[in-house]
């Protein structure tokens, strides 16, 4: 083969294949009509020179525009989902040169109707890719099926679902985190312990997909190590503080021997506030997520452990995966588990310092 320049150009390939530059362009970008004979000649040359296209440059030069949509719970600054949003915002900023616009759709995580309306908005946008937090299981399955019919790739964050065929998942191993939470909470518990599980009420009396998975892992540990222990579920309400106080007061009046408690979401600080108001102490408590209020409760000794899961990284990597797949045609690993960080009053300051680097 004739000597080639260091940087292979389309006209170099055309010269070697004895075809026009237009033919090479159509073969490389799989557009327009090309005769079988010409395509064979071009592909033979590409193989011989081990041609590696600059996909990033091609994407920059492309006039095609993409719409990526995120479907996430609404949140306030400092809450778990606001950190998820930060990862999305970072990815959206990096996508600008690739002609990708990111539409962020939000819903009330305690109201399944809000989620259903948000789904309608997502589908009306006819997106090229979707990042989804599958809070409500049945509705998430319905959305996934519609996306699959339209061949729209989607990535899950926060909790996984085996029932659907997402491109990828980024988040904790929820079952394993529930098992770990039980191990931390109950390592020194008596065989007949009474354990309180605080759950936040959602419309339709449905728990979140994430919570269900964590509870299953928690129960698995109990079945293996404390089969005679008793679990009690206490339902609280996201905004009804007066009602919550009465519920908790009545519960501990009926179950004065409770010494271990857990909540599988970021509302652990809220439970400790209720317990403090009622002068209930001596409870070993574990919860999730690195909220400022949760850190304060951890440092004060009201919470024994927090399990954290790097929310910004989840959403950022999820968005990047959609870009890698949709724009650069790369294969994506299906399951991408985040580290399960165990935080205590002794290590929280070091962890926060590390996070800020």
CSV table of C-alpha atoms in Angstrom, one decimal:
chain,number,residue,atom,x,y,z
A,1,UNK,CA,0.0,0.0,0.0
A,2,UNK,CA,1.2,3.5,-0.8
A,3,UNK,CA,2.6,5.5,2.1
A,4,UNK,CA,0.0,7.4,4.1
A,5,UNK,CA,0.1,10.7,6.0
A,6,UNK,CA,-0.1,10.5,9.8
A,7,UNK,CA,-3.6,11.9,9.8
A,8,UNK,CA,-5.8,9.9,7.4
A,9,UNK,CA,-8.3,12.1,5.5
A,10,UNK,CA,-11.4,11.2,3.5
A,11,UNK,CA,-9.6,12.1,0.3
A,12,UNK,CA,-6.8,9.6,1.2
A,13,UNK,CA,-9.3,6.8,1.7
A,14,UNK,CA,-11.0,7.8,-1.6
A,15,UNK,CA,-7.7,7.7,-3.5
A,16,UNK,CA,-6.8,4.2,-2.1
A,17,UNK,CA,-10.3,2.8,-2.8
A,18,UNK,CA,-10.5,4.6,-6.2
A,19,UNK,CA,-13.9,6.1,-5.4
A,20,UNK,CA,-15.1,9.6,-4.8
A,21,UNK,CA,-14.8,11.4,-1.5
A,22,UNK,CA,-18.6,11.6,-1.4
A,23,UNK,CA,-18.8,7.8,-1.5
A,24,UNK,CA,-16.4,7.5,1.4
A,25,UNK,CA,-18.4,10.0,3.4
A,26,UNK,CA,-21.6,8.1,2.8
A,27,UNK,CA,-20.0,4.8,3.9
A,28,UNK,CA,-18.4,6.4,7.0
A,29,UNK,CA,-21.6,8.0,8.2
A,30,UNK,CA,-23.9,5.3,6.9
A,31,UNK,CA,-26.1,7.7,4.9
A,32,UNK,CA,-27.2,7.9,1.3
A,33,UNK,CA,-27.0,5.2,-1.3
A,34,UNK,CA,-23.7,3.4,-2.1
A,35,UNK,CA,-23.3,0.5,-4.5
A,36,UNK,CA,-22.3,-2.8,-3.0
A,37,UNK,CA,-19.1,-2.8,-5.1
A,38,UNK,CA,-18.1,0.7,-3.9
A,39,UNK,CA,-18.9,0.0,-0.3
A,40,UNK,CA,-16.8,-3.2,-0.4
A,41,UNK,CA,-13.8,-1.3,-1.8
A,42,UNK,CA,-14.1,1.4,0.9
A,43,UNK,CA,-14.5,-1.1,3.7
A,44,UNK,CA,-11.5,-3.1,2.5
A,45,UNK,CA,-9.3,0.0,2.6
A,46,UNK,CA,-10.7,1.0,6.1
A,47,UNK,CA,-9.8,-2.5,7.4
A,48,UNK,CA,-6.3,-2.4,5.8
A,49,UNK,CA,-5.4,0.9,7.4
A,50,UNK,CA,-7.1,0.2,10.7
A,51,UNK,CA,-9.1,3.4,10.3
A,52,UNK,CA,-10.3,4.8,13.6
A,53,UNK,CA,-12.8,7.7,13.0
A,54,UNK,CA,-12.7,10.7,15.3
A,55,UNK,CA,-16.2,10.2,16.6
A,56,UNK,CA,-16.0,13.2,18.9
A,57,UNK,CA,-15.1,15.5,16.1
A,58,UNK,CA,-17.9,14.0,14.0
A,59,UNK,CA,-20.4,14.7,16.8
A,60,UNK,CA,-19.2,18.3,17.1
A,61,UNK,CA,-19.6,18.8,13.3
A,62,UNK,CA,-23.0,17.2,13.1
A,63,UNK,CA,-26.0,19.4,12.8
A,64,UNK,CA,-28.3,16.8,14.5
A,65,UNK,CA,-29.8,17.9,17.8
A,66,UNK,CA,-30.7,15.6,20.7
A,67,UNK,CA,-33.1,16.0,23.6
A,68,UNK,CA,-32.2,14.2,26.8
A,69,UNK,CA,-34.9,14.2,29.5
A,70,UNK,CA,-34.5,13.6,33.2
A,71,UNK,CA,-37.4,12.6,35.4
A,72,UNK,CA,-36.6,13.3,39.1
A,73,UNK,CA,-38.3,14.2,42.4
A,74,UNK,CA,-38.5,17.9,43.1
A,75,UNK,CA,-36.3,19.1,46.0
A,76,UNK,CA,-34.9,22.0,48.0
A,77,UNK,CA,-31.3,22.9,48.3
A,78,UNK,CA,-29.4,20.6,50.6
A,79,UNK,CA,-31.7,17.6,50.1
A,80,UNK,CA,-30.7,14.3,48.6
A,81,UNK,CA,-32.4,15.0,45.2
A,82,UNK,CA,-30.9,18.4,44.9
A,83,UNK,CA,-27.5,16.7,44.8
A,84,UNK,CA,-28.8,14.4,42.1
A,85,UNK,CA,-29.8,17.5,40.2
A,86,UNK,CA,-26.2,18.9,40.5
A,87,UNK,CA,-24.8,15.9,38.7
A,88,UNK,CA,-27.4,16.4,35.9
A,89,UNK,CA,-26.5,20.1,35.6
A,90,UNK,CA,-22.8,19.3,35.3
A,91,UNK,CA,-23.4,16.8,32.6
A,92,UNK,CA,-25.8,19.2,30.8
A,93,UNK,CA,-23.1,21.9,30.7
A,94,UNK,CA,-20.6,19.5,29.2
A,95,UNK,CA,-23.1,18.4,26.6
A,96,UNK,CA,-23.5,21.9,25.0
A,97,UNK,CA,-20.9,21.4,22.3
A,98,UNK,CA,-22.6,18.1,21.3
A,99,UNK,CA,-25.9,19.7,20.4
A,100,UNK,CA,-27.6,18.0,23.4
A,101,UNK,CA,-30.3,19.9,25.3
A,102,UNK,CA,-31.4,18.6,28.7
A,103,UNK,CA,-35.0,19.0,29.8
A,104,UNK,CA,-35.5,18.4,33.5
A,105,UNK,CA,-39.0,17.2,34.6
A,106,UNK,CA,-39.8,17.0,38.3
A,107,UNK,CA,-42.5,15.3,40.4
A,108,UNK,CA,-43.7,15.0,44.0
A,109,UNK,CA,-42.0,11.9,45.3
A,110,UNK,CA,-44.9,11.3,47.7
A,111,UNK,CA,-47.7,11.5,45.1
A,112,UNK,CA,-48.0,8.9,42.4
A,113,UNK,CA,-50.4,11.1,40.5
A,114,UNK,CA,-47.7,13.8,40.2
A,115,UNK,CA,-45.4,11.1,38.8
A,116,UNK,CA,-48.0,10.0,36.2
A,117,UNK,CA,-48.5,13.5,35.0
A,118,UNK,CA,-44.7,13.9,34.7
A,119,UNK,CA,-44.5,10.8,32.6
A,120,UNK,CA,-47.0,12.3,30.2
A,121,UNK,CA,-44.8,15.4,29.8
A,122,UNK,CA,-41.8,13.2,29.2
A,123,UNK,CA,-43.5,11.3,26.4
A,124,UNK,CA,-44.8,14.5,24.7
A,125,UNK,CA,-41.2,15.7,24.5
A,126,UNK,CA,-40.3,12.7,22.3
A,127,UNK,CA,-36.8,12.5,23.8
A,128,UNK,CA,-33.8,10.8,22.4
A,129,UNK,CA,-32.8,9.5,25.8
A,130,UNK,CA,-34.2,9.5,29.4
A,131,UNK,CA,-32.6,9.5,32.9
A,132,UNK,CA,-35.2,8.1,35.4
A,133,UNK,CA,-35.5,7.8,39.1
A,134,UNK,CA,-38.1,4.9,39.4
A,135,UNK,CA,-39.7,5.9,42.7
A,136,UNK,CA,-43.1,4.4,41.9
A,137,UNK,CA,-42.6,0.9,40.6
A,138,UNK,CA,-45.8,0.2,38.5
A,139,UNK,CA,-45.7,3.6,36.8
A,140,UNK,CA,-42.0,3.3,36.1
A,141,UNK,CA,-42.6,-0.1,34.4
A,142,UNK,CA,-45.3,1.4,32.3
A,143,UNK,CA,-43.0,4.3,31.2
A,144,UNK,CA,-40.2,1.9,30.5
A,145,UNK,CA,-42.3,-0.3,28.2
A,146,UNK,CA,-43.4,2.8,26.2
A,147,UNK,CA,-39.8,3.9,25.9
A,148,UNK,CA,-38.7,0.5,24.8
A,149,UNK,CA,-41.4,0.4,22.1
A,150,UNK,CA,-40.1,3.7,20.7
A,151,UNK,CA,-36.5,2.4,21.1
A,152,UNK,CA,-35.6,5.3,23.4
A,153,UNK,CA,-32.7,4.4,25.7
A,154,UNK,CA,-33.1,5.1,29.4
A,155,UNK,CA,-30.9,4.9,32.5
A,156,UNK,CA,-32.1,4.2,36.0
A,157,UNK,CA,-30.6,5.9,39.1
A,158,UNK,CA,-31.1,5.5,42.8
A,159,UNK,CA,-32.9,2.1,42.5
A,160,UNK,CA,-32.8,-0.7,40.0
A,161,UNK,CA,-35.6,-2.7,38.5
A,162,UNK,CA,-35.0,-6.2,37.1
A,163,UNK,CA,-38.5,-6.2,35.4
A,164,UNK,CA,-37.5,-3.8,32.7
A,165,UNK,CA,-34.6,-3.4,30.2
A,166,UNK,CA,-32.8,-0.2,31.1
A,167,UNK,CA,-29.6,0.6,29.3
A,168,UNK,CA,-27.8,0.9,32.7
A,169,UNK,CA,-28.3,1.5,36.4
A,170,UNK,CA,-26.2,3.8,38.6
A,171,UNK,CA,-26.7,3.6,42.4
A,172,UNK,CA,-26.4,1.5,45.5
A,173,UNK,CA,-26.9,-2.2,45.5
A,174,UNK,CA,-30.2,-1.6,47.4
A,175,UNK,CA,-30.6,-5.2,48.7
A,176,UNK,CA,-27.0,-5.2,50.0
A,177,UNK,CA,-27.4,-1.8,51.6
A,178,UNK,CA,-30.4,-3.0,53.5
A,179,UNK,CA,-28.5,-6.1,54.6
A,180,UNK,CA,-25.6,-4.0,55.7
A,181,UNK,CA,-27.9,-1.6,57.6
A,182,UNK,CA,-29.3,-4.5,59.6
A,183,UNK,CA,-25.8,-5.8,60.3
A,184,UNK,CA,-24.7,-2.4,61.7
A,185,UNK,CA,-27.9,-1.9,63.7
A,186,UNK,CA,-28.4,-5.4,65.1
A,187,UNK,CA,-24.9,-6.7,65.6
A,188,UNK,CA,-25.4,-6.7,69.4
A,189,UNK,CA,-29.1,-7.0,69.5
A,190,UNK,CA,-30.8,-9.7,71.6
A,191,UNK,CA,-32.6,-12.6,69.8
A,192,UNK,CA,-36.0,-11.3,70.7
A,193,UNK,CA,-35.4,-7.6,69.9
A,194,UNK,CA,-38.3,-5.4,68.8
A,195,UNK,CA,-37.2,-3.2,65.9
A,196,UNK,CA,-39.0,-0.1,64.6
A,197,UNK,CA,-39.0,0.6,60.8
A,198,UNK,CA,-40.2,4.2,60.0
A,199,UNK,CA,-41.6,4.6,56.5
A,200,UNK,CA,-42.8,7.8,54.8
A,201,UNK,CA,-46.3,7.5,53.5
A,202,UNK,CA,-46.8,7.9,49.8
A,203,UNK,CA,-50.2,8.4,48.0
A,204,UNK,CA,-51.7,5.1,47.0
A,205,UNK,CA,-50.2,3.5,50.1
A,206,UNK,CA,-47.2,2.4,48.1
A,207,UNK,CA,-43.6,2.4,49.3
A,208,UNK,CA,-40.9,3.6,47.0
A,209,UNK,CA,-39.1,1.0,44.9
A,210,UNK,CA,-35.9,1.9,46.7
A,211,UNK,CA,-37.4,1.4,50.1
A,212,UNK,CA,-38.9,-2.0,49.2
A,213,UNK,CA,-35.5,-3.3,48.0
A,214,UNK,CA,-33.7,-2.1,51.2
A,215,UNK,CA,-36.4,-3.6,53.4
A,216,UNK,CA,-36.0,-6.9,51.6
A,217,UNK,CA,-32.2,-6.9,52.3
A,218,UNK,CA,-32.9,-5.9,55.9
A,219,UNK,CA,-35.3,-8.7,56.5
A,220,UNK,CA,-32.9,-11.2,54.9
A,221,UNK,CA,-30.3,-10.4,57.6
A,222,UNK,CA,-32.9,-10.9,60.3
A,223,UNK,CA,-34.1,-14.2,58.9
A,224,UNK,CA,-30.5,-15.4,58.9
A,225,UNK,CA,-29.3,-14.1,62.3
A,226,UNK,CA,-32.3,-13.0,64.4
A,227,UNK,CA,-35.3,-15.1,63.3
A,228,UNK,CA,-37.2,-14.5,66.5
A,229,UNK,CA,-36.9,-10.7,66.4
A,230,UNK,CA,-40.0,-8.7,65.8
A,231,UNK,CA,-40.4,-5.9,63.2
A,232,UNK,CA,-42.9,-3.1,63.6
A,233,UNK,CA,-43.6,-0.7,60.7
A,234,UNK,CA,-44.6,2.9,61.6
A,235,UNK,CA,-46.0,5.0,58.9
A,236,UNK,CA,-45.3,8.8,59.0
A,237,UNK,CA,-46.3,11.6,56.7
A,238,UNK,CA,-44.0,14.0,54.9
A,239,UNK,CA,-45.7,17.2,56.0
A,240,UNK,CA,-48.1,16.4,58.8
A,241,UNK,CA,-45.9,16.9,61.8
A,242,UNK,CA,-48.8,17.0,64.4
A,243,UNK,CA,-50.1,13.7,63.1
A,244,UNK,CA,-46.6,12.2,63.2
A,245,UNK,CA,-46.0,13.2,66.8
A,246,UNK,CA,-49.2,11.4,67.8
A,247,UNK,CA,-48.3,8.3,65.8
A,248,UNK,CA,-44.9,8.0,67.4
A,249,UNK,CA,-46.1,8.8,70.9
A,250,UNK,CA,-48.8,6.1,70.6
A,251,UNK,CA,-46.3,3.6,69.1
A,252,UNK,CA,-43.7,4.0,71.9
A,253,UNK,CA,-46.4,3.9,74.5
A,254,UNK,CA,-47.5,0.5,73.2
A,255,UNK,CA,-43.9,-0.7,72.6
A,256,UNK,CA,-41.7,0.7,75.4
A,257,UNK,CA,-39.0,-1.9,74.8
A,258,UNK,CA,-37.9,-0.7,71.4
A,259,UNK,CA,-34.2,-0.1,71.3
A,260,UNK,CA,-33.3,-0.3,67.6
A,261,UNK,CA,-34.9,1.8,64.8
A,262,UNK,CA,-34.3,2.5,61.1
A,263,UNK,CA,-35.6,4.6,58.3
A,264,UNK,CA,-34.7,3.6,54.7
A,265,UNK,CA,-34.6,7.2,53.4
A,266,UNK,CA,-33.1,10.6,54.1
A,267,UNK,CA,-35.8,11.6,56.7
A,268,UNK,CA,-33.8,10.2,59.6
A,269,UNK,CA,-33.3,13.7,61.0
A,270,UNK,CA,-37.1,14.2,61.1
A,271,UNK,CA,-37.6,11.1,63.2
A,272,UNK,CA,-34.9,12.2,65.7
A,273,UNK,CA,-36.6,15.5,66.1
A,274,UNK,CA,-39.9,13.8,67.0
A,275,UNK,CA,-38.1,11.5,69.5
A,276,UNK,CA,-36.4,14.5,71.1
A,277,UNK,CA,-39.6,16.4,71.5
A,278,UNK,CA,-41.1,13.4,73.4
A,279,UNK,CA,-38.0,12.8,75.5
A,280,UNK,CA,-37.6,9.4,74.0
A,281,UNK,CA,-33.9,8.3,74.2
A,282,UNK,CA,-31.7,5.2,74.3
A,283,UNK,CA,-32.7,4.3,70.7
A,284,UNK,CA,-29.9,3.0,68.4
A,285,UNK,CA,-30.8,4.5,65.0
A,286,UNK,CA,-29.6,4.3,61.4
A,287,UNK,CA,-30.7,6.1,58.3
A,288,UNK,CA,-29.6,7.1,54.8
A,289,UNK,CA,-28.0,10.1,52.9
A,290,UNK,CA,-25.7,12.9,53.6
A,291,UNK,CA,-28.1,15.8,54.3
A,292,UNK,CA,-26.9,18.6,56.5
A,293,UNK,CA,-29.6,17.9,59.0
A,294,UNK,CA,-28.7,14.2,59.1
A,295,UNK,CA,-25.0,15.1,59.7
A,296,UNK,CA,-26.0,17.3,62.6
A,297,UNK,CA,-28.1,14.4,64.1
A,298,UNK,CA,-25.1,12.1,63.6
A,299,UNK,CA,-22.7,14.4,65.3
A,300,UNK,CA,-25.0,14.9,68.2
A,301,UNK,CA,-25.4,11.2,68.8
A,302,UNK,CA,-29.0,11.0,67.9
A,303,UNK,CA,-28.1,8.8,64.9
A,304,UNK,CA,-25.6,6.0,65.1
A,305,UNK,CA,-24.9,5.5,61.4
A,306,UNK,CA,-25.6,7.1,58.1
A,307,UNK,CA,-25.3,5.2,54.8
A,308,UNK,CA,-24.4,7.4,51.9
A,309,UNK,CA,-24.4,6.8,48.2
A,310,UNK,CA,-22.7,9.6,46.2
A,311,UNK,CA,-25.9,11.1,44.5
A,312,UNK,CA,-24.1,13.6,42.3
A,313,UNK,CA,-21.9,10.8,40.8
A,314,UNK,CA,-25.0,8.6,40.1
A,315,UNK,CA,-26.7,11.2,38.0
A,316,UNK,CA,-23.6,12.5,36.3
A,317,UNK,CA,-22.4,9.0,35.2
A,318,UNK,CA,-25.9,8.1,34.2
A,319,UNK,CA,-26.1,11.1,31.9
A,320,UNK,CA,-22.6,10.4,30.5
A,321,UNK,CA,-23.7,6.8,29.8
A,322,UNK,CA,-26.6,8.0,27.7
A,323,UNK,CA,-24.3,10.3,25.8
A,324,UNK,CA,-21.7,7.5,25.2
A,325,UNK,CA,-24.4,5.2,23.9
A,326,UNK,CA,-26.5,7.6,21.9
A,327,UNK,CA,-23.9,9.9,20.4
A,328,UNK,CA,-20.7,7.8,20.4
A,329,UNK,CA,-22.3,4.3,19.9
A,330,UNK,CA,-20.3,2.8,22.8
A,331,UNK,CA,-21.4,-0.2,24.8
A,332,UNK,CA,-22.5,0.5,28.3
A,333,UNK,CA,-22.1,-1.7,31.4
A,334,UNK,CA,-25.6,-2.6,32.7
A,335,UNK,CA,-25.0,-2.4,36.5
A,336,UNK,CA,-22.8,0.3,38.0
A,337,UNK,CA,-22.9,0.1,41.8
A,338,UNK,CA,-21.9,3.1,43.9
A,339,UNK,CA,-19.8,2.6,47.1
A,340,UNK,CA,-21.9,2.2,50.2
A,341,UNK,CA,-20.3,4.7,52.6
A,342,UNK,CA,-20.7,4.0,56.3
A,343,UNK,CA,-20.6,7.3,58.3
A,344,UNK,CA,-20.3,7.7,62.0
A,345,UNK,CA,-19.7,10.7,64.3
A,346,UNK,CA,-16.0,9.6,64.4
A,347,UNK,CA,-15.4,9.7,60.7
A,348,UNK,CA,-17.9,12.2,59.3
A,349,UNK,CA,-15.6,15.3,59.3
A,350,UNK,CA,-12.9,13.4,57.5
A,351,UNK,CA,-15.4,12.2,54.9
A,352,UNK,CA,-16.8,15.8,54.4
A,353,UNK,CA,-13.3,17.1,53.9
A,354,UNK,CA,-12.6,14.4,51.4
A,355,UNK,CA,-15.8,15.1,49.5
A,356,UNK,CA,-14.9,18.8,49.2
A,357,UNK,CA,-11.6,18.2,47.4
